[in-house]
CSV table of C-alpha atoms in Angstrom, one decimal:
chain,number,residue,atom,x,y,z
A,1,UNK,CA,0.0,0.0,0.0
A,2,UNK,CA,1.5,3.3,-1.1
A,3,UNK,CA,2.6,5.7,1.7
A,4,UNK,CA,1.9,9.3,1.3
A,5,UNK,CA,3.1,12.4,3.8
A,6,UNK,CA,1.2,15.5,3.6
A,7,UNK,CA,3.2,18.4,4.7
A,8,UNK,CA,1.1,21.7,5.3
A,9,UNK,CA,0.6,24.3,8.0
A,10,UNK,CA,-3.0,24.3,7.5
A,11,UNK,CA,-4.8,21.8,9.6
A,12,UNK,CA,-7.9,22.0,7.5
A,13,UNK,CA,-6.1,21.3,4.3
A,14,UNK,CA,-4.3,18.3,6.1
A,15,UNK,CA,-7.6,16.9,7.3
A,16,UNK,CA,-9.2,17.1,3.9
A,17,UNK,CA,-6.5,15.7,1.9
A,18,UNK,CA,-6.1,12.8,4.5
A,19,UNK,CA,-9.8,11.9,4.5
A,20,UNK,CA,-9.7,12.0,0.6
A,21,UNK,CA,-6.6,9.7,0.5
A,22,UNK,CA,-7.4,7.4,3.1
A,23,UNK,CA,-10.8,6.6,1.3
A,24,UNK,CA,-8.7,5.9,-1.7
A,25,UNK,CA,-6.9,3.2,0.4
A,26,UNK,CA,-3.6,5.2,1.0
A,27,UNK,CA,-1.5,5.0,4.0
A,28,UNK,CA,-1.3,8.8,5.0
A,29,UNK,CA,0.9,10.6,7.7
A,30,UNK,CA,0.8,14.3,8.6
A,31,UNK,CA,3.4,17.1,9.1
A,32,UNK,CA,2.4,20.5,10.4
A,33,UNK,CA,5.5,22.5,8.9
A,34,UNK,CA,8.7,22.0,6.5
A,35,UNK,CA,10.9,21.0,9.6
A,36,UNK,CA,8.8,18.4,10.9
A,37,UNK,CA,8.1,17.1,7.3
A,38,UNK,CA,11.9,16.6,6.5
A,39,UNK,CA,12.5,14.9,9.8
A,40,UNK,CA,9.8,12.3,8.9
A,41,UNK,CA,11.0,12.0,5.3
A,42,UNK,CA,14.7,11.3,6.9
A,43,UNK,CA,13.2,8.8,9.4
A,44,UNK,CA,10.6,7.0,7.3
A,45,UNK,CA,10.2,5.8,3.6
A,46,UNK,CA,7.2,7.5,1.8
A,47,UNK,CA,6.3,7.1,-1.9
A,48,UNK,CA,5.1,10.4,-2.3
A,49,UNK,CA,5.0,13.9,-0.3
A,50,UNK,CA,2.3,16.5,-0.9
A,51,UNK,CA,4.0,19.5,0.2
A,52,UNK,CA,2.8,23.2,0.6
A,53,UNK,CA,5.2,25.9,-0.7
A,54,UNK,CA,4.4,28.8,1.9
A,55,UNK,CA,5.0,27.5,5.4
A,56,UNK,CA,6.7,28.9,8.5
A,57,UNK,CA,10.2,27.7,9.5
A,58,UNK,CA,10.9,25.9,6.4
A,59,UNK,CA,9.2,26.5,3.2
A,60,UNK,CA,8.2,23.9,0.7
A,61,UNK,CA,10.9,24.6,-1.9
A,62,UNK,CA,13.6,24.2,0.9
A,63,UNK,CA,12.1,20.9,2.1
A,64,UNK,CA,12.4,19.6,-1.5
A,65,UNK,CA,15.9,21.1,-1.9
A,66,UNK,CA,17.1,19.3,1.3
A,67,UNK,CA,15.3,16.0,0.5
A,68,UNK,CA,17.1,15.8,-3.0
A,69,UNK,CA,20.5,16.7,-1.5
A,70,UNK,CA,20.1,13.8,1.2
A,71,UNK,CA,19.1,11.4,-1.4
A,72,UNK,CA,15.5,10.8,-0.3
A,73,UNK,CA,13.7,9.1,-3.2
A,74,UNK,CA,10.4,10.4,-2.3
A,75,UNK,CA,8.3,12.0,-5.3
A,76,UNK,CA,7.2,15.6,-4.4
A,77,UNK,CA,4.0,17.1,-5.5
A,78,UNK,CA,3.9,20.9,-4.6
A,79,UNK,CA,0.7,22.6,-3.7
A,80,UNK,CA,0.2,26.3,-3.0
A,81,UNK,CA,-2.5,29.0,-2.9
A,82,UNK,CA,0.1,31.5,-4.2
A,83,UNK,CA,1.1,29.5,-7.4
A,84,UNK,CA,3.0,31.2,-10.0
A,85,UNK,CA,4.5,30.0,-13.3
A,86,UNK,CA,8.0,30.9,-11.9
A,87,UNK,CA,7.3,28.8,-8.6
A,88,UNK,CA,6.4,25.9,-10.6
A,89,UNK,CA,9.0,26.2,-12.8
A,90,UNK,CA,11.5,26.4,-9.9
A,91,UNK,CA,9.8,23.4,-8.1
A,92,UNK,CA,10.2,21.6,-11.3
A,93,UNK,CA,13.8,22.3,-11.6
A,94,UNK,CA,14.6,21.3,-8.0
A,95,UNK,CA,13.2,17.8,-8.7
A,96,UNK,CA,9.4,18.1,-8.0
A,97,UNK,CA,7.3,15.7,-9.9
A,98,UNK,CA,4.4,18.2,-10.3
A,99,UNK,CA,2.7,21.7,-9.0
A,100,UNK,CA,-0.8,21.9,-8.1
A,101,UNK,CA,-2.8,25.1,-7.1
A,102,UNK,CA,-4.9,25.2,-3.9
A,103,UNK,CA,-7.7,24.5,-3.6
A,104,UNK,CA,-6.8,21.2,-5.5
A,105,UNK,CA,-9.1,19.8,-8.1
A,106,UNK,CA,-9.8,16.5,-6.7
A,107,UNK,CA,-9.7,14.6,-10.1
A,108,UNK,CA,-6.4,16.4,-11.1
A,109,UNK,CA,-4.9,15.6,-7.4
A,110,UNK,CA,-5.6,11.7,-7.9
A,111,UNK,CA,-4.5,11.5,-11.1
A,112,UNK,CA,-1.2,13.5,-10.5
A,113,UNK,CA,-0.8,11.2,-7.3
A,114,UNK,CA,-1.1,7.9,-9.3
A,115,UNK,CA,1.4,9.1,-12.1
A,116,UNK,CA,3.8,10.2,-9.2
A,117,UNK,CA,3.5,6.8,-7.6
A,118,UNK,CA,4.0,5.1,-11.1
A,119,UNK,CA,7.3,7.1,-11.3
A,120,UNK,CA,8.3,6.0,-7.8
A,121,UNK,CA,7.9,2.5,-8.5
A,122,UNK,CA,9.9,3.0,-11.8
A,123,UNK,CA,12.7,4.6,-10.3
A,124,UNK,CA,12.9,2.0,-7.5
A,125,UNK,CA,12.9,-0.9,-9.9
A,126,UNK,CA,15.5,1.0,-12.1
A,127,UNK,CA,17.8,1.2,-9.0
A,128,UNK,CA,17.3,-2.5,-8.2
A,129,UNK,CA,18.1,-3.5,-11.7
A,130,UNK,CA,21.1,-1.2,-11.8
A,131,UNK,CA,22.5,-2.8,-8.5
A,132,UNK,CA,21.9,-6.2,-10.0
A,133,UNK,CA,23.8,-5.2,-13.2
A,134,UNK,CA,26.5,-3.7,-11.3
A,135,UNK,CA,27.0,-6.6,-9.0
A,136,UNK,CA,26.7,-8.9,-12.1
A,137,UNK,CA,29.5,-6.9,-13.7
A,138,UNK,CA,32.1,-7.1,-10.8
A,139,UNK,CA,35.6,-8.4,-11.4
A,140,UNK,CA,35.9,-11.5,-8.9
A,141,UNK,CA,39.3,-12.6,-7.8
A,142,UNK,CA,42.2,-11.7,-5.6
A,143,UNK,CA,45.2,-13.0,-7.5
A,144,UNK,CA,48.2,-10.5,-8.2
A,145,UNK,CA,47.3,-10.1,-11.9
A,146,UNK,CA,43.6,-9.5,-11.2
A,147,UNK,CA,44.3,-7.0,-8.2
A,148,UNK,CA,46.7,-5.1,-10.8
A,149,UNK,CA,43.8,-4.9,-13.4
A,150,UNK,CA,41.5,-3.3,-10.7
A,151,UNK,CA,44.1,-1.0,-9.8
A,152,UNK,CA,44.6,0.0,-13.4
A,153,UNK,CA,40.8,0.7,-14.0
A,154,UNK,CA,40.5,2.5,-10.8
A,155,UNK,CA,43.2,5.1,-12.2
A,156,UNK,CA,42.0,4.9,-15.9
A,157,UNK,CA,38.5,5.0,-15.5
A,158,UNK,CA,37.9,8.8,-14.4
A,159,UNK,CA,39.8,9.8,-17.6
A,160,UNK,CA,38.7,9.8,-21.0
A,161,UNK,CA,41.8,7.9,-22.3
A,162,UNK,CA,41.0,5.1,-24.9
A,163,UNK,CA,41.7,1.6,-23.6
A,164,UNK,CA,42.6,-1.6,-25.4
A,165,UNK,CA,41.8,-4.8,-23.4
A,166,UNK,CA,43.2,-8.2,-24.8
A,167,UNK,CA,42.9,-11.9,-23.6
A,168,UNK,CA,41.6,-15.0,-24.8
A,169,UNK,CA,37.9,-15.8,-25.3
A,170,UNK,CA,35.9,-16.0,-22.0
A,171,UNK,CA,38.5,-14.2,-19.8
A,172,UNK,CA,36.0,-11.4,-19.0
A,173,UNK,CA,37.3,-8.7,-21.4
A,174,UNK,CA,33.7,-7.3,-21.4
A,175,UNK,CA,33.4,-7.0,-17.4
A,176,UNK,CA,36.7,-5.0,-17.6
A,177,UNK,CA,35.0,-2.6,-20.1
A,178,UNK,CA,31.9,-2.3,-17.9
A,179,UNK,CA,33.9,-1.7,-15.0
A,180,UNK,CA,35.8,1.1,-16.8
A,181,UNK,CA,32.2,2.8,-17.8
A,182,UNK,CA,30.8,2.3,-14.4
A,183,UNK,CA,33.7,3.9,-12.6
A,184,UNK,CA,34.0,6.7,-15.1
A,185,UNK,CA,32.6,10.3,-15.4
A,186,UNK,CA,30.3,8.9,-18.1
A,187,UNK,CA,28.6,6.4,-16.1
A,188,UNK,CA,25.2,8.1,-16.3
A,189,UNK,CA,25.5,8.2,-20.2
A,190,UNK,CA,25.0,4.9,-22.1
A,191,UNK,CA,27.5,2.0,-22.7
A,192,UNK,CA,26.9,0.8,-26.4
A,193,UNK,CA,28.6,-2.7,-27.5
A,194,UNK,CA,29.3,-3.6,-30.7
A,195,UNK,CA,30.6,-7.2,-31.4
A,196,UNK,CA,32.5,-6.6,-34.6
A,197,UNK,CA,33.1,-10.3,-35.3
A,198,UNK,CA,29.3,-10.9,-35.4
A,199,UNK,CA,28.4,-8.2,-37.9
A,200,UNK,CA,29.3,-8.9,-41.7
A,201,UNK,CA,31.9,-6.5,-43.3
A,202,UNK,CA,29.4,-5.0,-45.6
A,203,UNK,CA,27.1,-4.0,-42.6
A,204,UNK,CA,29.6,-2.9,-40.1
A,205,UNK,CA,29.9,0.7,-41.4
A,206,UNK,CA,26.2,1.0,-41.2
A,207,UNK,CA,26.1,-0.3,-37.8
A,208,UNK,CA,28.8,1.9,-36.6
A,209,UNK,CA,28.0,5.2,-38.3
A,210,UNK,CA,24.3,4.7,-39.4
A,211,UNK,CA,22.9,5.5,-42.7
A,212,UNK,CA,20.6,7.8,-44.6
A,213,UNK,CA,17.4,6.4,-46.1
A,214,UNK,CA,18.1,5.2,-49.7
A,215,UNK,CA,21.9,4.9,-49.3
A,216,UNK,CA,21.7,1.3,-50.4
A,217,UNK,CA,19.0,-1.1,-51.5
A,218,UNK,CA,17.5,-2.3,-48.0
A,219,UNK,CA,18.0,1.1,-46.6
A,220,UNK,CA,14.3,2.0,-46.2
A,221,UNK,CA,14.6,4.5,-43.5
A,222,UNK,CA,17.4,6.4,-41.7
A,223,UNK,CA,19.2,4.5,-39.0
A,224,UNK,CA,21.2,6.1,-36.1
A,225,UNK,CA,24.6,4.3,-35.6
A,226,UNK,CA,26.3,3.2,-32.6
A,227,UNK,CA,28.6,6.2,-32.3
A,228,UNK,CA,25.7,8.5,-32.1
A,229,UNK,CA,24.0,6.2,-29.8
A,230,UNK,CA,26.9,6.2,-27.4
A,231,UNK,CA,27.2,10.0,-27.3
A,232,UNK,CA,28.2,11.4,-24.0
A,233,UNK,CA,29.0,7.5,-23.1
A,234,UNK,CA,31.1,4.8,-23.8
A,235,UNK,CA,31.4,2.7,-27.2
A,236,UNK,CA,32.8,-0.9,-26.5
A,237,UNK,CA,34.3,-2.2,-29.9
A,238,UNK,CA,34.5,-6.0,-28.9
A,239,UNK,CA,36.5,-8.1,-31.1
A,240,UNK,CA,37.9,-5.2,-33.2
A,241,UNK,CA,40.5,-7.5,-34.7
A,242,UNK,CA,37.8,-8.7,-37.0
A,243,UNK,CA,36.8,-5.3,-38.4
A,244,UNK,CA,37.4,-4.8,-41.9
A,245,UNK,CA,40.3,-2.1,-43.1
A,246,UNK,CA,37.6,0.2,-44.6
A,247,UNK,CA,35.7,0.2,-41.3
A,248,UNK,CA,38.9,0.9,-39.4
A,249,UNK,CA,39.7,3.9,-41.5
A,250,UNK,CA,36.5,5.4,-40.8
A,251,UNK,CA,36.8,4.7,-37.0
A,252,UNK,CA,40.2,6.3,-37.1
A,253,UNK,CA,38.7,9.2,-38.7
A,254,UNK,CA,35.9,9.2,-35.9
A,255,UNK,CA,38.6,9.0,-33.3
A,256,UNK,CA,40.9,11.9,-34.7
A,257,UNK,CA,38.1,14.4,-35.4
A,258,UNK,CA,35.1,13.3,-33.1
A,259,UNK,CA,33.0,13.3,-36.2
A,260,UNK,CA,31.3,10.8,-38.1
A,261,UNK,CA,29.4,10.7,-41.4
A,262,UNK,CA,26.3,8.3,-41.9
A,263,UNK,CA,26.6,6.1,-44.9
A,264,UNK,CA,25.1,7.7,-47.9
A,265,UNK,CA,25.2,11.1,-46.2
A,266,UNK,CA,27.7,14.2,-46.4
A,267,UNK,CA,26.9,15.9,-43.1
A,268,UNK,CA,29.5,15.8,-40.5
A,269,UNK,CA,27.9,15.0,-37.0
A,270,UNK,CA,29.9,15.7,-33.8
A,271,UNK,CA,30.1,12.8,-31.4
A,272,UNK,CA,31.6,12.9,-27.7
A,273,UNK,CA,32.3,9.2,-27.1
A,274,UNK,CA,35.0,7.3,-25.2
A,275,UNK,CA,36.1,4.2,-27.0
A,276,UNK,CA,37.0,1.1,-25.3
A,277,UNK,CA,38.2,-1.8,-27.6
A,278,UNK,CA,38.9,-5.4,-27.0
A,279,UNK,CA,40.3,-8.5,-29.1
A,280,UNK,CA,41.5,-11.9,-28.7
A,281,UNK,CA,44.0,-11.4,-31.5
A,282,UNK,CA,47.6,-10.4,-31.6
A,283,UNK,CA,47.3,-7.1,-33.1
A,284,UNK,CA,50.9,-6.5,-33.8
A,285,UNK,CA,50.8,-9.8,-35.9
A,286,UNK,CA,47.6,-8.6,-37.6
A,287,UNK,CA,49.6,-5.1,-38.4
A,288,UNK,CA,52.4,-7.4,-39.8
A,289,UNK,CA,49.8,-9.2,-42.1
A,290,UNK,CA,48.3,-6.1,-43.3
A,291,UNK,CA,45.0,-7.2,-41.6
A,292,UNK,CA,45.0,-4.2,-39.1
A,293,UNK,CA,46.0,-0.5,-39.4
A,294,UNK,CA,49.0,0.3,-37.1
A,295,UNK,CA,47.7,4.0,-36.8
A,296,UNK,CA,44.4,2.8,-35.5
A,297,UNK,CA,46.3,0.5,-33.1
A,298,UNK,CA,48.3,3.5,-31.6
A,299,UNK,CA,45.0,5.4,-31.4
A,300,UNK,CA,43.2,2.9,-29.3
A,301,UNK,CA,45.9,1.5,-27.3
A,302,UNK,CA,46.6,4.7,-25.0
A,303,UNK,CA,46.1,2.3,-22.1
A,304,UNK,CA,46.7,-1.6,-22.7
A,305,UNK,CA,45.1,-3.9,-20.0
A,306,UNK,CA,45.7,-7.8,-20.7
A,307,UNK,CA,43.2,-10.0,-19.1
A,308,UNK,CA,45.0,-13.2,-18.2
A,309,UNK,CA,43.6,-16.6,-18.7
A,310,UNK,CA,42.0,-18.8,-15.9
A,311,UNK,CA,44.8,-21.2,-15.8
A,312,UNK,CA,47.2,-18.3,-14.7
A,313,UNK,CA,44.8,-17.2,-11.8
A,314,UNK,CA,43.5,-20.7,-10.5
A,315,UNK,CA,43.5,-19.3,-7.1
A,316,UNK,CA,40.4,-17.1,-8.0
A,317,UNK,CA,38.3,-20.3,-8.7
A,318,UNK,CA,37.8,-20.4,-4.7
A,319,UNK,CA,35.9,-17.1,-5.2
A,320,UNK,CA,34.3,-17.6,-8.4
A,321,UNK,CA,32.7,-20.8,-7.9
A,322,UNK,CA,30.6,-19.7,-4.8
A,323,UNK,CA,29.6,-16.6,-6.7
A,324,UNK,CA,28.5,-18.7,-9.7
A,325,UNK,CA,26.6,-20.9,-7.2
A,326,UNK,CA,24.6,-18.0,-6.0
A,327,UNK,CA,24.0,-16.6,-9.4
A,328,UNK,CA,22.6,-19.8,-10.6
A,329,UNK,CA,20.5,-20.3,-7.7
A,330,UNK,CA,18.9,-16.8,-8.2
A,331,UNK,CA,18.4,-17.6,-11.8
A,332,UNK,CA,16.7,-20.9,-11.1
A,333,UNK,CA,14.8,-19.6,-8.0
A,334,UNK,CA,16.3,-22.4,-5.9
A,335,UNK,CA,18.5,-22.9,-2.8
A,336,UNK,CA,22.1,-22.1,-3.2
A,337,UNK,CA,24.2,-25.2,-3.5
A,338,UNK,CA,27.6,-25.6,-1.7
A,339,UNK,CA,30.7,-27.4,-2.8
A,340,UNK,CA,33.4,-29.4,-1.1
A,341,UNK,CA,37.0,-28.3,-0.7
A,342,UNK,CA,38.2,-31.3,-2.6
A,343,UNK,CA,35.7,-30.5,-5.5
A,344,UNK,CA,37.0,-27.0,-5.6
A,345,UNK,CA,40.5,-28.4,-5.7
A,346,UNK,CA,39.8,-30.9,-8.7
A,347,UNK,CA,38.1,-27.7,-10.5
A,348,UNK,CA,41.5,-25.7,-10.0
A,349,UNK,CA,43.3,-28.3,-11.7
A,350,UNK,CA,41.6,-28.0,-15.1
A,351,UNK,CA,43.3,-26.2,-17.7
A,352,UNK,CA,40.2,-24.2,-18.6
A,353,UNK,CA,40.7,-23.5,-22.3
A,354,UNK,CA,37.3,-21.7,-22.4
A,355,UNK,CA,38.3,-19.7,-19.2
A,356,UNK,CA,35.6,-17.9,-17.1
A,357,UNK,CA,32.7,-18.6,-19.5
A,358,UNK,CA,33.7,-22.4,-19.5
A,359,UNK,CA,33.7,-22.4,-15.6
A,360,UNK,CA,30.5,-20.9,-15.2
A,361,UNK,CA,28.9,-23.6,-17.6
A,362,UNK,CA,30.6,-26.5,-15.7
A,363,UNK,CA,29.1,-25.0,-12.3
A,364,UNK,CA,25.6,-24.7,-13.7
A,365,UNK,CA,26.0,-28.4,-14.9
A,366,UNK,CA,26.9,-29.4,-11.5
A,367,UNK,CA,24.1,-27.6,-10.0
A,368,UNK,CA,21.7,-29.4,-12.1
A,369,UNK,CA,23.3,-32.8,-11.9
A,370,UNK,CA,25.0,-32.8,-8.6
A,371,UNK,CA,23.7,-33.3,-4.9
A,372,UNK,CA,22.8,-30.6,-2.5
A,373,UNK,CA,26.6,-30.4,-1.6
A,374,UNK,CA,28.7,-30.8,-4.8
A,375,UNK,CA,31.4,-33.3,-4.2
A,376,UNK,CA,34.5,-34.6,-5.9
A,377,UNK,CA,32.6,-37.3,-7.2
A,378,UNK,CA,30.0,-35.0,-8.8
A,379,UNK,CA,32.8,-33.1,-10.5
A,380,UNK,CA,34.4,-36.3,-11.8
A,381,UNK,CA,31.0,-37.8,-13.0
A,382,UNK,CA,29.8,-34.7,-14.8
A,383,UNK,CA,33.0,-33.6,-16.4
A,384,UNK,CA,36.0,-35.0,-18.3
A,385,UNK,CA,38.4,-34.0,-15.4
A,386,UNK,CA,40.9,-36.3,-13.9
């Protein structure tokens, strides 16, 4: 049941609003002035606050401002008998959901309240999802080389320096890219991912830079490319070693000039994008074989991060396995299984050619096929380990 706080210095207004809202099955509490209202907001969780603007001790705009500054995620609907356009604009700029004049129209009040509650629910759900995503993109490990990577990310993320991440398939290059974005000043902007290996060479330029309507046979409408989508955020170019030479030339120009041109267009579009690239190939060998531009390599590799294979950080398996057991249990809606030390030791002996991705798949198999406590025999029976 939604919880509403009425902040108003007029007893009659509070009584009227409370009677209406309780009839609509809302839980309602009252505060007789701004100071009391702010204390209640700091002490309890409310979905929406109906707040008067003109009050003694602390006016409504000040209550709103302090609530926002303190990270209180209650939606504010401001109410005033002395409402002006300027006051409404100021309240909205400060973070209020809406502004209603006294005496409030009942239908308008209830519609505004329902909409504010919908927004409150969406904001809370978004925060939960962001926490889940953030938790899912954490780099798990305490081995020396992983701690070095975490330290590098901490130093590099706040800058706009381009980063090239190398490593075998399944080592977690995407997680490194996500951490760079999440710890950067661009974290509120988008992170757009492009798998260069999964897009045909004839389509990669359209994917990255977009195209104008009619620029080729199937271009039936204008398309916004990934560079524009990532504006003010981060563009993650995964498997950049598989990008065609013609696309590489355009990417190089975009990095040099911070401008792009859509396929079939002649208008230059300014973009503000941080590029993070990743590859499982040896780009210096690709340069020697004329498969990759050396000038693009130097543009991308301001910072180099090499993600080690799992076999070189086997001690981290002791931390990775419990995390995967918890993640998989959450996905299946089941109880978290445990694993014996001997079973973990057996897992640590495997060469893990598929790296973290392979380990997670094996743990999922053990969750499905093993007992409540995964034993050494479960590992031996459900894998080809010795």
